[in-house]
Amino acid sequence: MEKLVREAQELFNVHITGRQVMSLITYEKELLAWNQKFNLTAIRDSESIRTKHFLDSFSCVLAWQANPPASLIDVGTGAGFPGLALKILYPNLKLALVDSVGKKAMFCQHIVSALGLNDVSVIQARAEDLGHNKNHREAYDWAVARAVANLNVLSEYLLPLVKVGGTALAQKGETARAEAKSAGKAIKLLGGKLRELIPVKLPDVEDDRYLVLVDKVAATPEKYPRKAGIPAKQAL
Ligand code: SAM
């Protein structure tokens, strides 16, 4: 873990305390163990978990610098990335983790209990349904997602959940620029405005990575998100 601690500091100016290291060790151990039984993530060795899950999740801090959000929703969180890794860094964060798959939500809940984390709700649901739930619609400062859908589809998952004045953050690979361009219409329809792409370079990872930031500048029209499954089939 020393390497992860050093790289987080050097790359993202993130200071990880001894207690947070203990939490990351538990998280990693449980992820490796659960992966034997359920297929939670394709990344299956400690070294890759540290770089491709923990460090990559930590890169989100580049988006908010000294001003971490008070509330954040992670859509399609899978085994908790990036949301749960960020919660370990920011214990005061009010966090919602969403995934439509039961075993993934179950694993996230297991980690929340094992680490004794407060203010985390784990929700097994489709993003499209949550976007019409009054407890979640336009309720979050930030909505984040990694590896869930193309940006035109993802915008319909994320932007309805973000407060006006908040931001949606998509962690993307080399297609980020092209996706941002082709999602222009969807972003505008949903009340968003593309702010910027922040490049991220991870050690020993070839691909360029980007944080795509979309500000919520207007309320999302009531008809969005469309019914579960439609955004992916008929992207805006
Ligand atoms: N974000 C995690 C990561 O980067 O490791 C998981 C990525 S995994 C490739 C995509 C996840 O998104 C899956 O767990 C899937 O169940 C979830 N997902 C896809 N579409 C969704 C939707 N419309 N609502 C909720 N979850 C969704």
CSV table of N, CA, C and O in Angstrom, one decimal, residues 91-142:
chain,number,residue,atom,x,y,z
A,91,PRO,N,-14.7,11.0,4.8
A,91,PRO,CA,-15.7,10.3,5.7
A,91,PRO,C,-17.0,11.1,5.9
A,91,PRO,O,-18.0,10.5,6.2
A,92,ASN,N,-17.0,12.4,5.6
A,92,ASN,CA,-18.2,13.2,5.8
A,92,ASN,C,-19.1,13.3,4.6
A,92,ASN,O,-20.2,13.9,4.7
A,93,LEU,N,-18.7,12.7,3.5
A,93,LEU,CA,-19.5,12.7,2.3
A,93,LEU,C,-20.8,12.0,2.5
A,93,LEU,O,-20.8,10.9,3.0
A,94,LYS,N,-21.9,12.6,2.1
A,94,LYS,CA,-23.2,11.9,2.0
A,94,LYS,C,-23.2,11.2,0.7
A,94,LYS,O,-23.2,11.8,-0.4
A,95,LEU,N,-23.2,9.8,0.7
A,95,LEU,CA,-23.0,9.0,-0.5
A,95,LEU,C,-24.2,8.1,-0.8
A,95,LEU,O,-24.7,7.4,0.1
A,96,ALA,N,-24.6,8.0,-2.1
A,96,ALA,CA,-25.5,7.0,-2.5
A,96,ALA,C,-24.8,6.2,-3.6
A,96,ALA,O,-24.1,6.7,-4.5
A,97,LEU,N,-24.9,4.9,-3.5
A,97,LEU,CA,-24.3,3.9,-4.4
A,97,LEU,C,-25.4,3.2,-5.1
A,97,LEU,O,-26.3,2.6,-4.4
A,98,VAL,N,-25.5,3.2,-6.4
A,98,VAL,CA,-26.6,2.7,-7.2
A,98,VAL,C,-26.1,1.6,-8.2
A,98,VAL,O,-25.1,1.9,-8.9
A,99,ASP,N,-26.7,0.4,-8.1
A,99,ASP,CA,-26.5,-0.5,-9.2
A,99,ASP,C,-27.7,-1.4,-9.4
A,99,ASP,O,-28.4,-1.7,-8.4
A,100,SER,N,-28.0,-1.8,-10.6
A,100,SER,CA,-29.2,-2.6,-10.8
A,100,SER,C,-29.0,-4.1,-10.5
A,100,SER,O,-30.0,-4.8,-10.3
A,101,VAL,N,-27.7,-4.5,-10.2
A,101,VAL,CA,-27.5,-5.9,-10.0
A,101,VAL,C,-27.4,-6.2,-8.5
A,101,VAL,O,-26.5,-5.5,-7.8
A,102,GLY,N,-28.2,-7.1,-8.0
A,102,GLY,CA,-28.3,-7.4,-6.6
A,102,GLY,C,-26.9,-7.8,-5.9
A,102,GLY,O,-26.6,-7.2,-4.8
A,103,LYS,N,-26.2,-8.6,-6.5
A,103,LYS,CA,-24.9,-9.1,-5.8
A,103,LYS,C,-23.9,-7.9,-5.7
A,103,LYS,O,-23.1,-7.9,-4.8
A,104,LYS,N,-24.0,-7.0,-6.6
A,104,LYS,CA,-23.1,-5.8,-6.5
A,104,LYS,C,-23.5,-4.9,-5.4
A,104,LYS,O,-22.7,-4.5,-4.6
A,105,ALA,N,-24.8,-4.7,-5.3
A,105,ALA,CA,-25.3,-3.9,-4.2
A,105,ALA,C,-25.0,-4.6,-2.9
A,105,ALA,O,-24.6,-3.9,-1.9
A,106,MET,N,-25.2,-5.9,-2.9
A,106,MET,CA,-24.9,-6.7,-1.6
A,106,MET,C,-23.4,-6.5,-1.2
A,106,MET,O,-23.1,-6.3,0.0
A,107,PHE,N,-22.5,-6.6,-2.2
A,107,PHE,CA,-21.1,-6.4,-1.8
A,107,PHE,C,-20.8,-5.0,-1.3
A,107,PHE,O,-20.1,-4.9,-0.3
A,108,CYS,N,-21.4,-4.0,-1.9
A,108,CYS,CA,-21.2,-2.6,-1.5
A,108,CYS,C,-21.7,-2.5,0.0
A,108,CYS,O,-21.0,-1.9,0.8
A,109,GLN,N,-22.9,-3.0,0.2
A,109,GLN,CA,-23.4,-3.0,1.6
A,109,GLN,C,-22.5,-3.7,2.6
A,109,GLN,O,-22.3,-3.2,3.7
A,110,HIS,N,-22.0,-4.8,2.2
A,110,HIS,CA,-21.0,-5.6,3.0
A,110,HIS,C,-19.8,-4.7,3.4
A,110,HIS,O,-19.4,-4.7,4.5
A,111,ILE,N,-19.3,-4.0,2.4
A,111,ILE,CA,-18.1,-3.1,2.7
A,111,ILE,C,-18.5,-2.0,3.6
A,111,ILE,O,-17.7,-1.6,4.5
A,112,VAL,N,-19.6,-1.4,3.4
A,112,VAL,CA,-20.1,-0.3,4.2
A,112,VAL,C,-20.2,-0.7,5.7
A,112,VAL,O,-19.7,0.0,6.6
A,113,SER,N,-20.7,-1.9,5.9
A,113,SER,CA,-20.8,-2.5,7.2
A,113,SER,C,-19.4,-2.8,7.8
A,113,SER,O,-19.1,-2.5,8.9
A,114,ALA,N,-18.6,-3.5,7.0
A,114,ALA,CA,-17.3,-3.9,7.5
A,114,ALA,C,-16.4,-2.7,7.9
A,114,ALA,O,-15.6,-2.8,8.8
A,115,LEU,N,-16.6,-1.6,7.1
A,115,LEU,CA,-15.8,-0.4,7.4
A,115,LEU,C,-16.4,0.5,8.4
A,115,LEU,O,-15.9,1.5,8.8
A,116,GLY,N,-17.7,0.2,8.8
A,116,GLY,CA,-18.4,1.1,9.7
A,116,GLY,C,-18.6,2.5,9.1
A,116,GLY,O,-18.5,3.5,9.9
A,117,LEU,N,-19.0,2.6,7.9
A,117,LEU,CA,-19.2,3.9,7.2
A,117,LEU,C,-20.6,4.4,7.5
A,117,LEU,O,-21.5,3.7,7.4
A,118,ASN,N,-20.7,5.7,7.8
A,118,ASN,CA,-22.0,6.4,8.0
A,118,ASN,C,-22.4,7.1,6.7
A,118,ASN,O,-21.5,7.5,5.9
A,119,ASP,N,-23.7,7.4,6.7
A,119,ASP,CA,-24.2,8.3,5.6
A,119,ASP,C,-24.0,7.7,4.2
A,119,ASP,O,-23.6,8.4,3.3
A,120,VAL,N,-24.1,6.4,4.1
A,120,VAL,CA,-24.0,5.8,2.8
A,120,VAL,C,-25.3,5.0,2.5
A,120,VAL,O,-25.7,4.2,3.4
A,121,SER,N,-26.0,5.3,1.4
A,121,SER,CA,-27.1,4.4,1.1
A,121,SER,C,-26.8,3.6,-0.1
A,121,SER,O,-26.3,4.1,-1.1
A,122,VAL,N,-27.0,2.3,-0.1
A,122,VAL,CA,-26.8,1.4,-1.2
A,122,VAL,C,-28.1,1.1,-1.8
A,122,VAL,O,-29.0,0.6,-1.1
A,123,ILE,N,-28.3,1.4,-3.0
A,123,ILE,CA,-29.6,1.2,-3.7
A,123,ILE,C,-29.5,0.3,-4.9
A,123,ILE,O,-28.7,0.6,-5.8
A,124,GLN,N,-30.3,-0.8,-4.8
A,124,GLN,CA,-30.4,-1.6,-6.0
A,124,GLN,C,-31.5,-1.1,-6.9
A,124,GLN,O,-32.7,-1.2,-6.6
A,125,ALA,N,-31.2,-0.4,-8.0
A,125,ALA,CA,-32.2,0.2,-8.8
A,125,ALA,C,-31.6,0.5,-10.2
A,125,ALA,O,-30.3,0.6,-10.3
A,126,ARG,N,-32.4,0.8,-11.1
A,126,ARG,CA,-32.0,1.4,-12.4
A,126,ARG,C,-31.9,2.9,-12.2
A,126,ARG,O,-32.8,3.5,-11.6
A,127,ALA,N,-30.9,3.5,-12.8
A,127,ALA,CA,-30.7,4.9,-12.8
A,127,ALA,C,-32.0,5.6,-13.3
A,127,ALA,O,-32.4,6.7,-12.8
A,128,GLU,N,-32.6,5.0,-14.4
A,128,GLU,CA,-33.7,5.7,-15.0
A,128,GLU,C,-34.9,5.8,-14.0
A,128,GLU,O,-35.7,6.7,-14.1
A,129,ASP,N,-35.1,4.8,-13.2
A,129,ASP,CA,-36.2,4.8,-12.2
A,129,ASP,C,-35.9,5.8,-11.1
A,129,ASP,O,-36.7,6.5,-10.6
A,130,LEU,N,-34.6,5.8,-10.6
A,130,LEU,CA,-34.2,6.7,-9.5
A,130,LEU,C,-34.4,8.1,-9.9
A,130,LEU,O,-34.7,9.0,-9.1
A,131,GLY,N,-34.2,8.4,-11.2
A,131,GLY,CA,-34.3,9.8,-11.7
A,131,GLY,C,-35.7,10.3,-11.6
A,131,GLY,O,-35.9,11.5,-11.7
A,132,HIS,N,-36.7,9.5,-11.3
A,132,HIS,CA,-38.1,10.0,-11.1
A,132,HIS,C,-38.5,9.8,-9.7
A,132,HIS,O,-39.7,10.1,-9.4
A,133,ASN,N,-37.6,9.4,-8.8
A,133,ASN,CA,-37.9,9.2,-7.4
A,133,ASN,C,-37.7,10.6,-6.7
A,133,ASN,O,-36.6,11.1,-6.8
A,134,LYS,N,-38.7,11.1,-6.0
A,134,LYS,CA,-38.5,12.5,-5.5
A,134,LYS,C,-37.4,12.6,-4.4
A,134,LYS,O,-36.9,13.7,-4.2
A,135,ASN,N,-37.1,11.5,-3.8
A,135,ASN,CA,-36.0,11.5,-2.8
A,135,ASN,C,-34.6,11.6,-3.5
A,135,ASN,O,-33.6,11.9,-2.8
A,136,HIS,N,-34.6,11.4,-4.8
A,136,HIS,CA,-33.3,11.4,-5.5
A,136,HIS,C,-33.2,12.3,-6.6
A,136,HIS,O,-32.1,12.8,-7.0
A,137,ARG,N,-34.3,12.7,-7.2
A,137,ARG,CA,-34.2,13.6,-8.4
A,137,ARG,C,-33.7,15.0,-8.0
A,137,ARG,O,-34.2,15.5,-7.0
A,138,GLU,N,-32.7,15.4,-8.7
A,138,GLU,CA,-32.1,16.8,-8.5
A,138,GLU,C,-31.8,16.9,-7.0
A,138,GLU,O,-32.0,18.0,-6.4
A,139,ALA,N,-31.2,15.9,-6.4
A,139,ALA,CA,-30.9,15.9,-4.9
A,139,ALA,C,-29.4,15.9,-4.6
A,139,ALA,O,-29.1,16.1,-3.5
A,140,TYR,N,-28.6,15.7,-5.6
A,140,TYR,CA,-27.1,15.6,-5.3
A,140,TYR,C,-26.3,16.7,-5.9
A,140,TYR,O,-26.6,17.2,-7.0
A,141,ASP,N,-25.2,17.0,-5.1
A,141,ASP,CA,-24.3,18.0,-5.6
A,141,ASP,C,-23.5,17.5,-6.9
A,141,ASP,O,-23.3,18.2,-7.8
A,142,TRP,N,-23.1,16.2,-6.7
A,142,TRP,CA,-22.4,15.6,-7.8
A,142,TRP,C,-22.9,14.2,-8.1
A,142,TRP,O,-23.3,13.5,-7.2
